Amino acid sequence: MKKTVAIVCSDITQLGGIERAVCGFSESLIRYGGYGVVIISVNSGGGDPYYKLPTEASVVHLGIKNSANLPARCISYVGMVRKIAQICRELGVDIVIGTHVRLNILLRFTGGKKLIRIACEHNSYNYATPYTSLARRLTYQKLDAVVLLTKNDAAKYGFCKNIRVIPNAAPFFAPRLSDLKRNVVISAGRLEKIKGFDILIKAVSLIKGECAGWKFKIFGEGSERERLLRLIVENRLEDTVEILPASRDIENEYFNSGIYVLPSRMESFGMVLLEAKSCGLPVVSFDCPNGPAGIVRDGVDGVLVENGNVSALAQALLKLIKEPDIREKYGCEAAKDIERFSSKCIFEMWEELLTGLTR
């Protein structure tokens, strides 16, 4: 009889890479492994998942709100641990998986002797604060396994002996590919400083006279929106760069684009790169820590640029804009390479881990 897996996340009703990965992973657990799946959504009080979740998976909303007040936050953590432990007991959960460093730390104090506890990191190692980093060192060794997305991040976990590297699966496999004939460079993500869209705008300003007829479309929501709009105006790029709301039909936007660009200062993995490659888009990306180098093959299906080098980013984009043959070659290789990130391939890595953990 297959076991029941509980996946603990912050808010399954929100748009985000972690939420998308959780929904995709849940589908794989059910489809390929026959597992029971429970999503424990800590901060939401109700509502449907933002991304498609299999009907066989159940969702439990805890409705615990984050607090800036330290005592209140500590009290909420205690309540969170108790609720998660109670849910695992009542629903007969065998394996509980966290998806964020703070949630993973709390798993150390969750459950009885038979509950298998796994930390799954979706952010880079350096994302954690000094205090959180210390707590991670003290608690992760007590968990049954720690799953990381990249080998680069794994190298920083020398204090743990229970490390596995399992990347995220591609969120979809496109039924068709972009013909790469649209003069559109696309990018998508949270409009926050870490995503580097301000850098992209500066890079476009360097080549705007040489890429006439091309549009740069940025899809996303976030606190940097107004600042980015001002940068567009300051650089006189109103006719070249456009910021659009996050799209539930982003796949169709990829089909209508010719290049994907990732200007992030830091990435934990880069799910958007998998999406773009699935649609046959060549990629230009900063070689930032930690994910792009494991997804983009420089000079094969895209271009990896020195992290933070605005001029190099601009020139890499201009090269693909000016050379359609290179775009087509890279796009073709991108579509071929996506198979190694198929949900079945990634599930097999998880299945090996899950079946090897016993109580």
XYZ file of C-alpha atoms in Angstrom:
359
model
C 0.000 0.000 0.000
C 1.368 3.380 -1.035
C 1.984 6.010 1.605
C 0.478 9.451 2.130
C 2.669 12.508 1.592
C 1.982 15.917 3.117
C 3.608 18.924 1.440
C 3.844 22.056 3.593
C 3.969 25.393 1.755
C 3.324 29.034 2.640
C 0.252 29.747 0.506
C -0.923 27.421 -2.256
C -3.416 30.053 -3.485
C -0.633 32.430 -4.563
C 1.278 32.751 -7.831
C 4.911 31.671 -7.511
C 7.579 29.171 -8.482
C 7.268 27.142 -5.264
C 3.495 26.887 -5.578
C 3.803 25.800 -9.193
C 6.419 23.186 -8.297
C 4.245 21.856 -5.445
C 1.237 21.373 -7.730
C 3.341 19.652 -10.385
C 5.048 17.412 -7.825
C 1.683 16.474 -6.339
C 0.461 15.349 -9.747
C 3.586 13.202 -10.236
C 3.220 11.567 -6.818
C -0.364 10.603 -7.632
C 0.047 9.693 -11.300
C 3.305 7.788 -11.246
C 3.494 6.564 -7.662
C -0.077 6.201 -6.460
C 0.674 8.216 -3.311
C -1.952 10.009 -1.297
C -1.223 13.758 -1.227
C -2.179 16.448 1.279
C -1.180 20.090 0.793
C -0.831 21.992 4.076
C -1.090 25.689 3.182
C 0.152 27.609 6.213
C -0.838 31.216 5.556
C -4.015 30.865 3.498
C -7.410 30.798 5.140
C -9.171 29.254 2.155
C -9.472 29.458 -1.611
C -8.356 27.418 -4.588
C -4.740 26.777 -5.612
C -3.457 29.285 -8.155
C -2.115 26.449 -10.303
C -3.891 23.266 -11.353
C -3.877 20.626 -8.620
C -5.104 17.040 -9.109
C -8.588 16.471 -7.699
C -7.215 13.512 -5.711
C -5.036 15.873 -3.649
C -6.584 17.533 -0.617
C -5.738 20.991 0.740
C -5.754 22.029 4.397
C -5.589 25.783 5.087
C -4.111 26.758 8.458
C -4.832 30.492 8.197
C -1.730 31.502 10.171
C -0.680 35.067 9.360
C 2.924 36.231 9.370
C 3.847 38.786 12.034
C 6.706 41.290 12.200
C 6.532 41.118 15.992
C 9.051 38.525 17.232
C 7.072 37.230 20.255
C 3.918 36.931 18.155
C 5.855 35.178 15.409
C 7.292 32.659 17.884
C 3.823 31.929 19.233
C 2.548 31.393 15.677
C 5.424 28.972 15.014
C 4.444 26.897 18.060
C 0.847 26.818 16.880
C 1.976 25.903 13.388
C 4.005 22.930 14.604
C 1.075 21.646 16.656
C -1.379 21.990 13.777
C 0.902 20.275 11.280
C 1.519 17.420 13.719
C -2.215 17.079 14.365
C -3.057 17.002 10.649
C -0.391 14.368 10.003
C -1.818 12.177 12.778
C -5.455 12.594 11.773
C -4.861 11.989 8.048
C -2.394 9.150 8.504
C 0.500 10.995 6.848
C 3.662 8.913 6.464
C 5.987 11.521 4.918
C 5.966 15.298 5.395
C 7.944 17.586 3.074
C 8.707 21.259 3.710
C 9.267 23.766 0.905
C 10.904 26.759 2.614
C 13.787 27.061 5.050
C 11.658 28.266 7.979
C 9.028 25.602 7.401
C 11.781 23.008 7.096
C 13.274 24.049 10.432
C 9.884 23.611 12.109
C 9.591 20.064 10.723
C 12.306 19.098 13.209
C 9.703 19.483 15.965
C 6.794 17.936 14.081
C 5.394 14.450 14.327
C 6.050 11.189 16.107
C 8.708 8.557 15.685
C 7.173 7.058 12.539
C 6.781 10.288 10.550
C 9.471 10.747 7.876
C 10.482 14.426 7.583
C 12.132 15.909 4.486
C 13.366 19.459 3.913
C 13.085 20.579 0.308
C 14.878 23.861 -0.413
C 13.432 26.005 -3.218
C 15.596 29.049 -2.463
C 19.362 29.370 -2.664
C 21.477 28.749 0.438
C 22.310 32.451 0.896
C 18.643 33.445 0.907
C 18.407 32.728 4.648
C 19.192 35.320 7.336
C 22.114 34.648 9.745
C 19.719 33.517 12.510
C 17.802 31.269 10.127
C 21.093 29.848 8.844
C 22.111 28.931 12.384
C 18.755 27.260 13.052
C 19.112 25.375 9.774
C 22.499 23.995 10.833
C 21.082 22.849 14.160
C 17.926 21.204 12.813
C 18.553 19.829 9.319
C 20.826 17.064 10.605
C 17.855 15.711 12.574
C 15.676 15.382 9.462
C 15.524 12.240 7.344
C 16.642 13.963 4.141
C 17.398 17.382 2.663
C 16.554 17.838 -1.022
C 18.287 20.625 -2.979
C 17.728 21.811 -6.528
C 21.333 22.258 -7.668
C 24.786 20.797 -7.092
C 26.115 24.299 -6.422
C 23.805 24.666 -3.441
C 24.531 21.126 -2.250
C 28.218 22.001 -1.907
C 27.277 24.454 0.867
C 25.577 21.825 3.019
C 28.680 20.088 4.335
C 27.090 20.010 7.791
C 24.473 17.512 6.528
C 25.000 13.883 5.554
C 21.502 13.293 4.210
C 21.653 15.453 1.045
C 19.984 14.685 -2.300
C 20.003 16.850 -5.434
C 16.696 16.655 -7.314
C 15.803 19.488 -9.698
C 12.271 20.676 -10.321
C 10.379 19.156 -13.215
C 9.307 21.216 -16.199
C 5.813 22.521 -15.348
C 4.523 21.606 -18.804
C 5.574 20.029 -22.070
C 4.402 22.242 -24.909
C 2.278 20.609 -27.644
C 4.032 22.815 -30.200
C 7.058 25.080 -30.450
C 7.490 28.748 -31.185
C 8.400 29.392 -34.816
C 10.766 32.108 -33.503
C 9.549 34.556 -36.137
C 7.990 37.044 -33.717
C 10.226 39.962 -32.858
C 9.563 39.626 -29.150
C 11.946 39.069 -26.239
C 10.000 37.756 -23.255
C 10.766 37.605 -19.534
C 8.565 36.669 -16.582
C 8.779 36.710 -12.801
C 8.116 38.675 -9.640
C 8.796 42.381 -10.069
C 11.339 42.465 -7.261
C 14.950 43.647 -7.184
C 16.381 40.123 -7.075
C 14.837 39.384 -10.480
C 16.923 42.092 -12.157
C 14.370 43.620 -14.506
C 15.972 47.010 -13.893
C 19.178 45.547 -15.318
C 17.287 44.301 -18.360
C 15.875 47.767 -19.006
C 19.385 49.257 -18.799
C 20.670 46.605 -21.207
C 17.892 47.369 -23.708
C 18.740 51.074 -23.508
C 22.246 50.234 -24.772
C 20.973 48.542 -27.947
C 17.650 50.263 -28.630
C 18.994 51.846 -31.809
C 20.046 48.433 -33.174
C 16.932 46.400 -32.428
C 14.251 48.455 -34.122
C 11.011 46.519 -34.517
C 11.646 44.295 -31.510
C 9.562 44.404 -28.344
C 10.637 43.395 -24.833
C 7.751 42.081 -22.746
C 8.013 41.569 -18.974
C 5.198 39.609 -17.296
C 4.800 39.846 -13.537
C 3.580 41.594 -10.413
C 5.517 43.051 -7.496
C 6.754 46.010 -5.474
C 9.197 47.203 -8.169
C 6.514 47.850 -10.778
C 6.376 51.653 -10.468
C 10.156 51.968 -10.311
C 10.512 49.865 -13.456
C 7.920 51.956 -15.275
C 9.888 55.086 -14.364
C 13.086 53.509 -15.694
C 11.353 52.767 -18.975
C 10.312 56.405 -19.312
C 13.723 57.752 -18.222
C 15.414 55.659 -20.919
C 12.794 56.549 -23.541
C 11.829 52.927 -24.055
C 8.043 53.319 -23.934
C 7.750 51.901 -27.465
C 10.193 49.075 -26.813
C 9.700 47.702 -23.266
C 6.306 46.745 -21.876
C 5.355 45.503 -18.393
C 2.300 43.261 -18.366
C 0.380 41.483 -15.601
C 1.282 37.922 -14.719
C -0.450 35.608 -17.184
C -2.170 32.297 -16.469
C -1.647 31.545 -20.159
C 2.093 32.231 -20.205
C 2.608 29.244 -22.502
C 0.851 31.108 -25.318
C 3.085 34.140 -24.704
C 6.160 31.925 -25.180
C 4.754 30.670 -28.482
C 4.476 34.287 -29.639
C 8.063 35.185 -28.733
C 11.485 34.673 -30.282
C 13.884 34.861 -27.294
C 13.661 34.378 -23.539
C 15.836 36.486 -21.215
C 16.533 35.935 -17.507
C 18.290 38.962 -15.918
C 18.096 37.757 -12.282
C 20.730 38.736 -9.759
C 20.129 35.384 -8.054
C 17.982 32.322 -8.749
C 17.342 29.227 -6.695
C 16.586 27.273 -9.869
C 14.698 29.091 -12.610
C 11.410 27.365 -13.508
C 10.800 29.958 -16.235
C 13.865 28.645 -18.061
C 12.263 25.195 -18.240
C 9.030 26.730 -19.502
C 10.841 28.704 -22.199
C 12.931 25.725 -23.340
C 9.835 23.536 -23.478
C 8.397 25.989 -26.011
C 11.596 25.942 -28.069
C 12.871 29.396 -27.112
C 16.600 30.168 -27.090
C 17.639 31.659 -23.750
C 19.886 34.515 -22.695
C 20.579 34.412 -18.957
C 22.943 35.769 -16.374
C 25.132 32.987 -14.998
C 23.863 33.854 -11.544
C 23.780 31.590 -8.519
C 22.476 28.926 -8.560
C 20.207 27.480 -11.230
C 20.771 28.745 -14.798
C 24.081 26.931 -15.416
C 22.340 23.625 -14.711
C 19.550 24.363 -17.190
C 21.052 26.468 -20.006
C 23.874 24.936 -22.043
C 26.010 27.897 -23.068
C 26.530 27.990 -26.838
C 24.168 25.041 -27.355
C 20.643 26.161 -26.472
C 21.341 29.603 -25.095
C 23.875 32.097 -23.812
C 25.121 32.404 -20.226
C 26.386 35.912 -19.467
C 28.702 37.036 -16.667
C 26.455 37.812 -13.728
C 25.581 41.505 -13.486
C 27.390 42.509 -16.699
C 24.858 44.821 -18.335
C 26.864 45.359 -21.535
C 27.411 41.615 -22.015
C 23.691 40.970 -21.536
C 22.878 43.617 -24.143
C 25.347 42.160 -26.659
C 24.116 38.593 -26.131
C 20.563 39.710 -26.808
C 21.634 41.690 -29.866
C 23.482 38.661 -31.264
C 20.340 36.504 -31.152
C 18.213 39.349 -32.496
C 20.534 39.831 -35.469
C 21.167 36.140 -36.224
C 17.957 34.167 -36.850
C 19.930 31.027 -37.756
C 21.485 30.953 -34.283
C 18.062 31.531 -32.714
C 16.649 28.577 -34.618
C 19.583 26.317 -33.765
C 19.462 27.157 -30.048
C 15.670 26.861 -29.944
C 15.781 23.404 -31.509
C 18.378 22.210 -28.995
C 16.383 23.715 -26.124
C 13.302 21.690 -27.060
C 15.362 18.484 -27.274
C 17.047 19.010 -23.909
C 13.858 19.523 -21.897
C 13.244 15.767 -21.698
C 15.752 15.423 -18.850
C 13.421 17.595 -16.766
C 10.275 15.601 -17.543
C 7.959 14.939 -14.596
C 8.527 11.187 -14.925
C 12.329 11.487 -14.861
C 12.206 13.764 -11.817
C 9.657 11.544 -10.066
C 11.944 8.532 -10.446
C 14.608 10.420 -8.495
C 12.078 11.205 -5.766
C 10.769 7.642 -5.725
C 14.259 6.301 -5.122
C 14.571 8.622 -2.141
C 11.114 8.011 -0.701
C 11.240 4.223 -0.942
C 14.674 4.208 0.696
C 13.496 6.107 3.782
C 11.926 3.805 6.337
C 11.027 3.874 10.000
